[in-house]
Amino acid sequence: MLPEGISKGAVVVTADPVETRIRHKRTDRRFLFKLTHALIGWLVPLFIIIVWQAAGAMGWLNPILLPTPLDIWKEFVHLTSSGELIRHLGISSWRALLGFLLGGSLGLTAGIWVGFSYKAERLVDPSLQMLRTLPHLAIAPLFILWFGFGETSKILLIAKGSFFPLYVNTFLGIRSVDNRLFDVARVLQFSRWDMIRRLIVPASLPHIFLGIRLSIGVAWLGLVVAELMGSSSGIGYIINDARSFSWTTVVFVGILVFALVGKLSDSLVKGLEGRLLRWQDSYKGGDPS
């Protein structure tokens, strides 16, 4: 008797146990490879923390200038439990998000426009490259004079920094597309919109994602400058206020929060990049097959 649902003459394909074991071994090797490299990334920070804590416990460090990691952790727990850190982090995150969305969207649009047009490149790119070299600290006082100490000056300062990495990488991504693909698009009579959607954007995505990651990093840097220059809320305000009273542990907590949130946002974009660019067949640095 045949099993129910299988008719006579049907070919029953069974999995080869040897092939299945090989596939499972490859999966285990990939998992162990990724886990090992994730743990390796923590070796240097853990080593620094252990040496730092040991040096502080032996009295080799001035606790006012360089408190121990344990003291910083206690301050972090205190600020978190009181709700003060969460409130200021929410304000800073909202500012960084608005500034990144404003500057990043304009940078992406400008990069596409200039990347498509040689005339636009000659007209706009020299001026943008000159503005790109202006540091945040030089622009911040001018923004404060123009827009005051309110949210507008902070968001615009963040947007200014977020604009250029995405603009440059989008422009580079478009200009890096193989010219033969444009010839194929002309033969297929693609419209300008189809060319952007089906040709330019997919081919430029690696550069665009790199620009997004760099723009997010610059957005957090711009946020620090904006909040340190003049603010009554946010993580930068906490750092500046703690500096005035020599609360070094609070300063380190603020720095730690910026580092963790910046790393988290970068990892989210990197994970999205990995999902959308799975079609790439590029070198992975020795990842086992």
PDB file of C-alpha atoms in Angstrom:
ATOM      1  CA  MET A   1       0.000   0.000   0.000  1.00  0.00           C
ATOM      2  CA  LEU A   2       1.231   3.466  -0.919  1.00  0.00           C
ATOM      3  CA  PRO A   3       0.968   6.281   1.632  1.00  0.00           C
ATOM      4  CA  GLU A   4      -2.157   8.367   1.294  1.00  0.00           C
ATOM      5  CA  GLY A   5      -1.770  11.196  -1.250  1.00  0.00           C
ATOM      6  CA  ILE A   6       0.796   9.367  -3.406  1.00  0.00           C
ATOM      7  CA  SER A   7      -0.507   7.799  -6.617  1.00  0.00           C
ATOM      8  CA  LYS A   8       0.937   4.890  -8.525  1.00  0.00           C
ATOM      9  CA  GLY A   9       3.818   5.820 -10.733  1.00  0.00           C
ATOM     10  CA  ALA A  10       4.773   8.823  -8.611  1.00  0.00           C
ATOM     11  CA  VAL A  11       8.471   9.204  -7.918  1.00  0.00           C
ATOM     12  CA  VAL A  12       9.248   9.515  -4.235  1.00  0.00           C
ATOM     13  CA  VAL A  13      12.359  11.622  -3.627  1.00  0.00           C
ATOM     14  CA  THR A  14      14.041  11.094  -0.297  1.00  0.00           C
ATOM     15  CA  ALA A  15      16.733  13.326   1.082  1.00  0.00           C
ATOM     16  CA  ASP A  16      20.231  11.930   1.000  1.00  0.00           C
ATOM     17  CA  PRO A  17      21.310  11.605   4.659  1.00  0.00           C
ATOM     18  CA  VAL A  18      24.943  12.338   3.748  1.00  0.00           C
ATOM     19  CA  GLU A  19      23.970  15.513   1.887  1.00  0.00           C
ATOM     20  CA  THR A  20      21.726  16.553   4.788  1.00  0.00           C
ATOM     21  CA  ARG A  21      24.570  16.119   7.274  1.00  0.00           C
ATOM     22  CA  ILE A  22      26.904  18.155   5.050  1.00  0.00           C
ATOM     23  CA  ARG A  23      24.307  20.928   4.818  1.00  0.00           C
ATOM     24  CA  HIS A  24      23.859  20.952   8.587  1.00  0.00           C
ATOM     25  CA  LYS A  25      27.620  21.080   9.102  1.00  0.00           C
ATOM     26  CA  ARG A  26      27.891  24.081   6.769  1.00  0.00           C
ATOM     27  CA  THR A  27      25.105  25.847   8.652  1.00  0.00           C
ATOM     28  CA  ASP A  28      26.808  25.138  11.985  1.00  0.00           C
ATOM     29  CA  ARG A  29      30.142  26.409  10.618  1.00  0.00           C
ATOM     30  CA  ARG A  30      28.536  29.667   9.451  1.00  0.00           C
ATOM     31  CA  PHE A  31      26.854  30.138  12.831  1.00  0.00           C
ATOM     32  CA  LEU A  32      30.074  29.450  14.753  1.00  0.00           C
ATOM     33  CA  PHE A  33      32.000  31.763  12.417  1.00  0.00           C
ATOM     34  CA  LYS A  34      29.568  34.650  13.001  1.00  0.00           C
ATOM     35  CA  LEU A  35      29.382  33.998  16.747  1.00  0.00           C
ATOM     36  CA  THR A  36      33.169  33.862  17.055  1.00  0.00           C
ATOM     37  CA  HIS A  37      33.639  37.120  15.187  1.00  0.00           C
ATOM     38  CA  ALA A  38      30.911  38.787  17.263  1.00  0.00           C
ATOM     39  CA  LEU A  39      32.692  37.729  20.443  1.00  0.00           C
ATOM     40  CA  ILE A  40      36.080  38.781  19.080  1.00  0.00           C
ATOM     41  CA  GLY A  41      34.675  42.291  18.659  1.00  0.00           C
ATOM     42  CA  TRP A  42      34.165  42.460  22.439  1.00  0.00           C
ATOM     43  CA  LEU A  43      37.653  41.286  23.396  1.00  0.00           C
ATOM     44  CA  VAL A  44      39.368  44.673  23.098  1.00  0.00           C
ATOM     45  CA  PRO A  45      36.647  46.644  24.994  1.00  0.00           C
ATOM     46  CA  LEU A  46      36.533  44.021  27.757  1.00  0.00           C
ATOM     47  CA  PHE A  47      40.317  44.045  28.082  1.00  0.00           C
ATOM     48  CA  ILE A  48      40.354  47.843  28.360  1.00  0.00           C
ATOM     49  CA  ILE A  49      37.565  47.791  30.982  1.00  0.00           C
ATOM     50  CA  ILE A  50      39.333  45.146  33.084  1.00  0.00           C
ATOM     51  CA  VAL A  51      42.668  47.003  33.010  1.00  0.00           C
ATOM     52  CA  TRP A  52      40.895  50.307  33.690  1.00  0.00           C
ATOM     53  CA  GLN A  53      38.996  48.890  36.688  1.00  0.00           C
ATOM     54  CA  ALA A  54      42.110  47.241  38.086  1.00  0.00           C
ATOM     55  CA  ALA A  55      44.132  50.448  37.774  1.00  0.00           C
ATOM     56  CA  GLY A  56      41.412  52.419  39.554  1.00  0.00           C
ATOM     57  CA  ALA A  57      41.078  49.852  42.332  1.00  0.00           C
ATOM     58  CA  MET A  58      44.839  50.048  42.962  1.00  0.00           C
ATOM     59  CA  GLY A  59      44.656  53.827  43.285  1.00  0.00           C
ATOM     60  CA  TRP A  60      46.631  54.577  40.163  1.00  0.00           C
ATOM     61  CA  LEU A  61      43.899  56.840  38.734  1.00  0.00           C
ATOM     62  CA  ASN A  62      42.469  60.102  39.959  1.00  0.00           C
ATOM     63  CA  PRO A  63      38.742  59.314  40.552  1.00  0.00           C
ATOM     64  CA  ILE A  64      37.757  62.908  39.713  1.00  0.00           C
ATOM     65  CA  LEU A  65      39.503  62.878  36.334  1.00  0.00           C
ATOM     66  CA  LEU A  66      39.034  59.206  35.432  1.00  0.00           C
ATOM     67  CA  PRO A  67      36.493  57.247  37.506  1.00  0.00           C
ATOM     68  CA  THR A  68      36.394  53.474  37.334  1.00  0.00           C
ATOM     69  CA  PRO A  69      33.971  51.600  35.061  1.00  0.00           C
ATOM     70  CA  LEU A  70      32.098  50.385  38.154  1.00  0.00           C
ATOM     71  CA  ASP A  71      31.459  53.968  39.322  1.00  0.00           C
ATOM     72  CA  ILE A  72      30.302  54.917  35.813  1.00  0.00           C
ATOM     73  CA  TRP A  73      27.954  51.927  35.764  1.00  0.00           C
ATOM     74  CA  LYS A  74      26.463  52.913  39.139  1.00  0.00           C
ATOM     75  CA  GLU A  75      25.845  56.446  37.842  1.00  0.00           C
ATOM     76  CA  PHE A  76      24.253  55.008  34.688  1.00  0.00           C
ATOM     77  CA  VAL A  77      21.893  52.861  36.785  1.00  0.00           C
ATOM     78  CA  HIS A  78      21.004  55.841  38.972  1.00  0.00           C
ATOM     79  CA  LEU A  79      20.218  58.153  36.048  1.00  0.00           C
ATOM     80  CA  THR A  80      18.230  55.431  34.296  1.00  0.00           C
ATOM     81  CA  SER A  81      16.154  54.505  37.353  1.00  0.00           C
ATOM     82  CA  SER A  82      15.331  58.159  38.023  1.00  0.00           C
ATOM     83  CA  GLY A  83      14.048  58.549  34.460  1.00  0.00           C
ATOM     84  CA  GLU A  84      16.281  61.554  33.757  1.00  0.00           C
ATOM     85  CA  LEU A  85      18.507  59.756  31.285  1.00  0.00           C
ATOM     86  CA  ILE A  86      15.571  58.269  29.352  1.00  0.00           C
ATOM     87  CA  ARG A  87      13.871  61.664  29.074  1.00  0.00           C
ATOM     88  CA  HIS A  88      16.958  63.437  27.746  1.00  0.00           C
ATOM     89  CA  LEU A  89      17.783  60.517  25.432  1.00  0.00           C
ATOM     90  CA  GLY A  90      14.299  60.732  23.912  1.00  0.00           C
ATOM     91  CA  ILE A  91      14.772  64.438  23.211  1.00  0.00           C
ATOM     92  CA  SER A  92      18.205  63.906  21.644  1.00  0.00           C
ATOM     93  CA  SER A  93      16.998  60.966  19.549  1.00  0.00           C
ATOM     94  CA  TRP A  94      14.081  63.012  18.197  1.00  0.00           C
ATOM     95  CA  ARG A  95      16.407  65.856  17.217  1.00  0.00           C
ATOM     96  CA  ALA A  96      18.844  63.475  15.526  1.00  0.00           C
ATOM     97  CA  LEU A  97      16.021  61.736  13.660  1.00  0.00           C
ATOM     98  CA  LEU A  98      14.498  64.974  12.351  1.00  0.00           C
ATOM     99  CA  GLY A  99      17.876  66.360  11.324  1.00  0.00           C
ATOM    100  CA  PHE A 100      18.849  63.127   9.588  1.00  0.00           C
ATOM    101  CA  LEU A 101      15.544  62.850   7.724  1.00  0.00           C
ATOM    102  CA  LEU A 102      15.784  66.455   6.542  1.00  0.00           C
ATOM    103  CA  GLY A 103      19.458  66.445   5.573  1.00  0.00           C
ATOM    104  CA  GLY A 104      19.513  62.858   4.313  1.00  0.00           C
ATOM    105  CA  SER A 105      16.481  63.243   2.048  1.00  0.00           C
ATOM    106  CA  LEU A 106      17.898  66.447   0.559  1.00  0.00           C
ATOM    107  CA  GLY A 107      21.303  64.788   0.133  1.00  0.00           C
ATOM    108  CA  LEU A 108      19.761  61.789  -1.616  1.00  0.00           C
ATOM    109  CA  THR A 109      17.730  64.019  -3.930  1.00  0.00           C
ATOM    110  CA  ALA A 110      20.680  66.257  -4.748  1.00  0.00           C
ATOM    111  CA  GLY A 111      22.938  63.245  -5.326  1.00  0.00           C
ATOM    112  CA  ILE A 112      20.484  61.750  -7.816  1.00  0.00           C
ATOM    113  CA  TRP A 113      20.029  65.087  -9.603  1.00  0.00           C
ATOM    114  CA  VAL A 114      23.739  65.875  -9.880  1.00  0.00           C
ATOM    115  CA  GLY A 115      24.594  62.264 -10.681  1.00  0.00           C
ATOM    116  CA  PHE A 116      22.246  62.284 -13.655  1.00  0.00           C
ATOM    117  CA  SER A 117      23.196  65.679 -15.034  1.00  0.00           C
ATOM    118  CA  TYR A 118      26.650  66.834 -16.083  1.00  0.00           C
ATOM    119  CA  LYS A 119      25.374  70.426 -16.199  1.00  0.00           C
ATOM    120  CA  ALA A 120      24.079  70.170 -12.649  1.00  0.00           C
ATOM    121  CA  GLU A 121      27.436  68.782 -11.560  1.00  0.00           C
ATOM    122  CA  ARG A 122      29.280  71.763 -13.069  1.00  0.00           C
ATOM    123  CA  LEU A 123      26.778  74.192 -11.570  1.00  0.00           C
ATOM    124  CA  VAL A 124      26.176  72.829  -8.061  1.00  0.00           C
ATOM    125  CA  ASP A 125      28.907  70.393  -7.052  1.00  0.00           C
ATOM    126  CA  PRO A 126      31.815  72.893  -6.590  1.00  0.00           C
ATOM    127  CA  SER A 127      29.759  74.979  -4.166  1.00  0.00           C
ATOM    128  CA  LEU A 128      28.538  71.924  -2.252  1.00  0.00           C
ATOM    129  CA  GLN A 129      32.056  70.564  -1.950  1.00  0.00           C
ATOM    130  CA  MET A 130      33.192  73.890  -0.513  1.00  0.00           C
ATOM    131  CA  LEU A 131      30.354  73.878   2.030  1.00  0.00           C
ATOM    132  CA  ARG A 132      31.138  70.260   2.930  1.00  0.00           C
ATOM    133  CA  THR A 133      34.523  71.240   4.317  1.00  0.00           C
ATOM    134  CA  LEU A 134      33.074  73.742   6.805  1.00  0.00           C
ATOM    135  CA  PRO A 135      33.281  72.284  10.342  1.00  0.00           C
ATOM    136  CA  HIS A 136      30.276  72.160  12.649  1.00  0.00           C
ATOM    137  CA  LEU A 137      31.960  74.318  15.282  1.00  0.00           C
ATOM    138  CA  ALA A 138      32.432  77.114  12.753  1.00  0.00           C
ATOM    139  CA  ILE A 139      28.815  76.991  11.571  1.00  0.00           C
ATOM    140  CA  ALA A 140      27.118  76.542  14.968  1.00  0.00           C
ATOM    141  CA  PRO A 141      27.524  80.173  16.208  1.00  0.00           C
ATOM    142  CA  LEU A 142      26.132  81.464  12.920  1.00  0.00           C
ATOM    143  CA  PHE A 143      23.115  79.166  13.131  1.00  0.00           C
ATOM    144  CA  ILE A 144      22.481  80.347  16.677  1.00  0.00           C
ATOM    145  CA  LEU A 145      22.605  83.991  15.533  1.00  0.00           C
ATOM    146  CA  TRP A 146      20.210  83.281  12.684  1.00  0.00           C
ATOM    147  CA  PHE A 147      17.749  80.896  14.338  1.00  0.00           C
ATOM    148  CA  GLY A 148      18.319  81.377  18.073  1.00  0.00           C
ATOM    149  CA  PHE A 149      18.794  78.686  20.718  1.00  0.00           C
ATOM    150  CA  GLY A 150      15.582  76.839  19.851  1.00  0.00           C
ATOM    151  CA  GLU A 151      15.083  73.528  18.089  1.00  0.00           C
ATOM    152  CA  THR A 152      15.397  75.015  14.593  1.00  0.00           C
ATOM    153  CA  SER A 153      19.105  75.782  14.846  1.00  0.00           C
ATOM    154  CA  LYS A 154      19.874  72.337  16.289  1.00  0.00           C
ATOM    155  CA  ILE A 155      17.921  70.418  13.659  1.00  0.00           C
ATOM    156  CA  LEU A 156      19.404  72.466  10.815  1.00  0.00           C
ATOM    157  CA  LEU A 157      22.929  71.914  12.143  1.00  0.00           C
ATOM    158  CA  ILE A 158      22.308  68.163  12.258  1.00  0.00           C
ATOM    159  CA  ALA A 159      20.760  68.290   8.773  1.00  0.00           C
ATOM    160  CA  LYS A 160      23.803  70.134   7.429  1.00  0.00           C
ATOM    161  CA  GLY A 161      26.077  67.328   8.567  1.00  0.00           C
ATOM    162  CA  SER A 162      23.730  64.562   7.387  1.00  0.00           C
ATOM    163  CA  PHE A 163      23.381  66.044   3.911  1.00  0.00           C
ATOM    164  CA  PHE A 164      26.885  65.598   2.557  1.00  0.00           C
ATOM    165  CA  PRO A 165      27.737  61.902   3.163  1.00  0.00           C
ATOM    166  CA  LEU A 166      24.530  60.791   1.478  1.00  0.00           C
ATOM    167  CA  TYR A 167      24.939  63.321  -1.324  1.00  0.00           C
ATOM    168  CA  VAL A 168      28.525  62.284  -2.102  1.00  0.00           C
ATOM    169  CA  ASN A 169      27.864  58.545  -1.953  1.00  0.00           C
ATOM    170  CA  THR A 170      24.661  58.749  -4.007  1.00  0.00           C
ATOM    171  CA  PHE A 171      26.483  60.779  -6.644  1.00  0.00           C
ATOM    172  CA  LEU A 172      29.377  58.292  -6.611  1.00  0.00           C
ATOM    173  CA  GLY A 173      26.984  55.338  -6.814  1.00  0.00           C
ATOM    174  CA  ILE A 174      25.245  56.715  -9.903  1.00  0.00           C
ATOM    175  CA  ARG A 175      28.502  57.558 -11.641  1.00  0.00           C
ATOM    176  CA  SER A 176      29.830  54.068 -10.845  1.00  0.00           C
ATOM    177  CA  VAL A 177      27.028  52.304 -12.751  1.00  0.00           C
ATOM    178  CA  ASP A 178      28.316  50.448 -15.809  1.00  0.00           C
ATOM    179  CA  ASN A 179      27.625  52.584 -18.875  1.00  0.00           C
ATOM    180  CA  ARG A 180      26.570  49.497 -20.830  1.00  0.00           C
ATOM    181  CA  LEU A 181      23.502  49.210 -18.590  1.00  0.00           C
ATOM    182  CA  PHE A 182      22.385  52.639 -19.803  1.00  0.00           C
ATOM    183  CA  ASP A 183      22.743  51.405 -23.388  1.00  0.00           C
ATOM    184  CA  VAL A 184      20.487  48.460 -22.560  1.00  0.00           C
ATOM    185  CA  ALA A 185      17.968  50.837 -20.953  1.00  0.00           C
ATOM    186  CA  ARG A 186      17.897  52.947 -24.125  1.00  0.00           C
ATOM    187  CA  VAL A 187      17.324  49.868 -26.266  1.00  0.00           C
ATOM    188  CA  LEU A 188      14.462  48.813 -23.991  1.00  0.00           C
ATOM    189  CA  GLN A 189      13.137  52.397 -24.193  1.00  0.00           C
ATOM    190  CA  PHE A 190      13.048  52.933 -20.455  1.00  0.00           C
ATOM    191  CA  SER A 191      11.541  56.195 -19.294  1.00  0.00           C
ATOM    192  CA  ARG A 192      13.531  58.387 -16.929  1.00  0.00           C
ATOM    193  CA  TRP A 193      11.510  57.083 -13.978  1.00  0.00           C
ATOM    194  CA  ASP A 194      11.975  53.425 -15.024  1.00  0.00           C
ATOM    195  CA  MET A 195      15.691  54.051 -15.436  1.00  0.00           C
ATOM    196  CA  ILE A 196      15.927  55.407 -11.901  1.00  0.00           C
ATOM    197  CA  ARG A 197      13.716  52.737 -10.333  1.00  0.00           C
ATOM    198  CA  ARG A 198      14.899  49.650 -12.177  1.00  0.00           C
ATOM    199  CA  LEU A 199      18.499  50.483 -13.028  1.00  0.00           C
ATOM    200  CA  ILE A 200      20.087  53.359 -11.116  1.00  0.00           C
ATOM    201  CA  VAL A 201      18.759  52.747  -7.607  1.00  0.00           C
ATOM    202  CA  PRO A 202      19.495  48.969  -7.480  1.00  0.00           C
ATOM    203  CA  ALA A 203      23.006  49.462  -8.865  1.00  0.00           C
ATOM    204  CA  SER A 204      23.685  52.391  -6.508  1.00  0.00           C
ATOM    205  CA  LEU A 205      22.269  50.812  -3.328  1.00  0.00           C
ATOM    206  CA  PRO A 206      25.670  49.739  -1.874  1.00  0.00           C
ATOM    207  CA  HIS A 207      26.941  53.322  -2.079  1.00  0.00           C
ATOM    208  CA  ILE A 208      23.616  54.739  -0.848  1.00  0.00           C
ATOM    209  CA  PHE A 209      23.607  52.493   2.227  1.00  0.00           C
ATOM    210  CA  LEU A 210      27.177  53.517   2.970  1.00  0.00           C
ATOM    211  CA  GLY A 211      26.048  57.136   2.731  1.00  0.00           C
ATOM    212  CA  ILE A 212      23.150  56.446   5.105  1.00  0.00           C
ATOM    213  CA  ARG A 213      25.457  54.894   7.684  1.00  0.00           C
ATOM    214  CA  LEU A 214      27.898  57.797   7.452  1.00  0.00           C
ATOM    215  CA  SER A 215      25.047  60.327   7.603  1.00  0.00           C
ATOM    216  CA  ILE A 216      23.660  58.758  10.772  1.00  0.00           C
ATOM    217  CA  GLY A 217      27.094  58.935  12.388  1.00  0.00           C
ATOM    218  CA  VAL A 218      27.501  62.584  11.409  1.00  0.00           C
ATOM    219  CA  ALA A 219      23.974  63.302  12.665  1.00  0.00           C
ATOM    220  CA  TRP A 220      24.978  62.184  16.154  1.00  0.00           C
ATOM    221  CA  LEU A 221      28.156  64.274  15.940  1.00  0.00           C
ATOM    222  CA  GLY A 222      26.118  67.302  14.902  1.00  0.00           C
ATOM    223  CA  LEU A 223      23.722  66.650  17.761  1.00  0.00           C
ATOM    224  CA  VAL A 224      26.572  66.735  20.276  1.00  0.00           C
ATOM    225  CA  VAL A 225      27.834  70.044  18.894  1.00  0.00           C
ATOM    226  CA  ALA A 226      24.325  71.539  18.826  1.00  0.00           C
ATOM    227  CA  GLU A 227      23.508  70.543  22.388  1.00  0.00           C
ATOM    228  CA  LEU A 228      26.881  71.547  23.776  1.00  0.00           C
ATOM    229  CA  MET A 229      26.684  74.991  22.158  1.00  0.00           C
ATOM    230  CA  GLY A 230      23.401  75.875  23.817  1.00  0.00           C
ATOM    231  CA  SER A 231      20.619  73.645  25.102  1.00  0.00           C
ATOM    232  CA  SER A 232      18.508  73.025  28.191  1.00  0.00           C
ATOM    233  CA  SER A 233      17.761  69.373  27.427  1.00  0.00           C
ATOM    234  CA  GLY A 234      19.302  66.356  25.766  1.00  0.00           C
ATOM    235  CA  ILE A 235      22.348  64.168  26.390  1.00  0.00           C
ATOM    236  CA  GLY A 236      24.697  66.955  25.292  1.00  0.00           C
ATOM    237  CA  TYR A 237      23.129  69.228  27.901  1.00  0.00           C
ATOM    238  CA  ILE A 238      23.713  66.576  30.587  1.00  0.00           C
ATOM    239  CA  ILE A 239      27.375  66.328  29.586  1.00  0.00           C
ATOM    240  CA  ASN A 240      27.854  70.096  29.542  1.00  0.00           C
ATOM    241  CA  ASP A 241      26.074  70.547  32.871  1.00  0.00           C
ATOM    242  CA  ALA A 242      28.099  67.756  34.496  1.00  0.00           C
ATOM    243  CA  ARG A 243      31.325  69.293  33.197  1.00  0.00           C
ATOM    244  CA  SER A 244      30.498  72.546  34.983  1.00  0.00           C
ATOM    245  CA  PHE A 245      30.259  70.699  38.318  1.00  0.00           C
ATOM    246  CA  SER A 246      33.108  68.238  37.616  1.00  0.00           C
ATOM    247  CA  TRP A 247      30.728  65.245  37.692  1.00  0.00           C
ATOM    248  CA  THR A 248      33.006  63.088  35.583  1.00  0.00           C
ATOM    249  CA  THR A 249      30.925  59.953  35.983  1.00  0.00           C
ATOM    250  CA  VAL A 250      27.926  61.716  34.422  1.00  0.00           C
ATOM    251  CA  VAL A 251      30.107  62.924  31.546  1.00  0.00           C
ATOM    252  CA  PHE A 252      31.204  59.347  30.879  1.00  0.00           C
ATOM    253  CA  VAL A 253      27.595  58.142  31.050  1.00  0.00           C
ATOM    254  CA  GLY A 254      26.644  60.671  28.357  1.00  0.00           C
ATOM    255  CA  ILE A 255      29.562  59.594  26.174  1.00  0.00           C
ATOM    256  CA  LEU A 256      28.620  55.938  26.688  1.00  0.00           C
ATOM    257  CA  VAL A 257      24.999  56.611  25.702  1.00  0.00           C
ATOM    258  CA  PHE A 258      26.060  58.384  22.508  1.00  0.00           C
ATOM    259  CA  ALA A 259      28.371  55.476  21.639  1.00  0.00           C
ATOM    260  CA  LEU A 260      25.726  52.800  22.280  1.00  0.00           C
ATOM    261  CA  VAL A 261      22.903  54.570  20.453  1.00  0.00           C
ATOM    262  CA  GLY A 262      25.174  55.388  17.525  1.00  0.00           C
ATOM    263  CA  LYS A 263      26.295  51.762  17.308  1.00  0.00           C
ATOM    264  CA  LEU A 264      22.697  50.530  17.542  1.00  0.00           C
ATOM    265  CA  SER A 265      21.470  52.799  14.750  1.00  0.00           C
ATOM    266  CA  ASP A 266      24.426  51.796  12.554  1.00  0.00           C
ATOM    267  CA  SER A 267      23.751  48.098  13.199  1.00  0.00           C
ATOM    268  CA  LEU A 268      20.087  48.497  12.228  1.00  0.00           C
ATOM    269  CA  VAL A 269      21.023  50.071   8.898  1.00  0.00           C
ATOM    270  CA  LYS A 270      23.718  47.429   8.360  1.00  0.00           C
ATOM    271  CA  GLY A 271      21.174  44.660   8.995  1.00  0.00           C
ATOM    272  CA  LEU A 272      18.743  46.225   6.524  1.00  0.00           C
ATOM    273  CA  GLU A 273      21.573  46.550   4.029  1.00  0.00           C
ATOM    274  CA  GLY A 274      22.402  42.865   4.398  1.00  0.00           C
ATOM    275  CA  ARG A 275      18.796  41.880   3.674  1.00  0.00           C
ATOM    276  CA  LEU A 276      18.327  44.138   0.650  1.00  0.00           C
ATOM    277  CA  LEU A 277      21.729  43.379  -0.867  1.00  0.00           C
ATOM    278  CA  ARG A 278      21.698  39.597  -0.520  1.00  0.00           C
ATOM    279  CA  TRP A 279      22.000  39.398  -4.287  1.00  0.00           C
ATOM    280  CA  GLN A 280      25.546  40.750  -4.092  1.00  0.00           C
ATOM    281  CA  ASP A 281      28.198  38.136  -4.753  1.00  0.00           C
ATOM    282  CA  SER A 282      31.118  39.951  -3.167  1.00  0.00           C
ATOM    283  CA  TYR A 283      34.049  38.883  -1.022  1.00  0.00           C
ATOM    284  CA  LYS A 284      33.046  38.424   2.627  1.00  0.00           C
ATOM    285  CA  GLY A 285      36.492  38.348   4.197  1.00  0.00           C
ATOM    286  CA  GLY A 286      36.936  34.581   4.406  1.00  0.00           C
ATOM    287  CA  ASP A 287      33.410  33.601   5.486  1.00  0.00           C
ATOM    288  CA  PRO A 288      33.271  29.805   5.182  1.00  0.00           C
ATOM    289  CA  SER A 289      30.915  28.333   2.605  1.00  0.00           C
TER     290      SER A 289
END
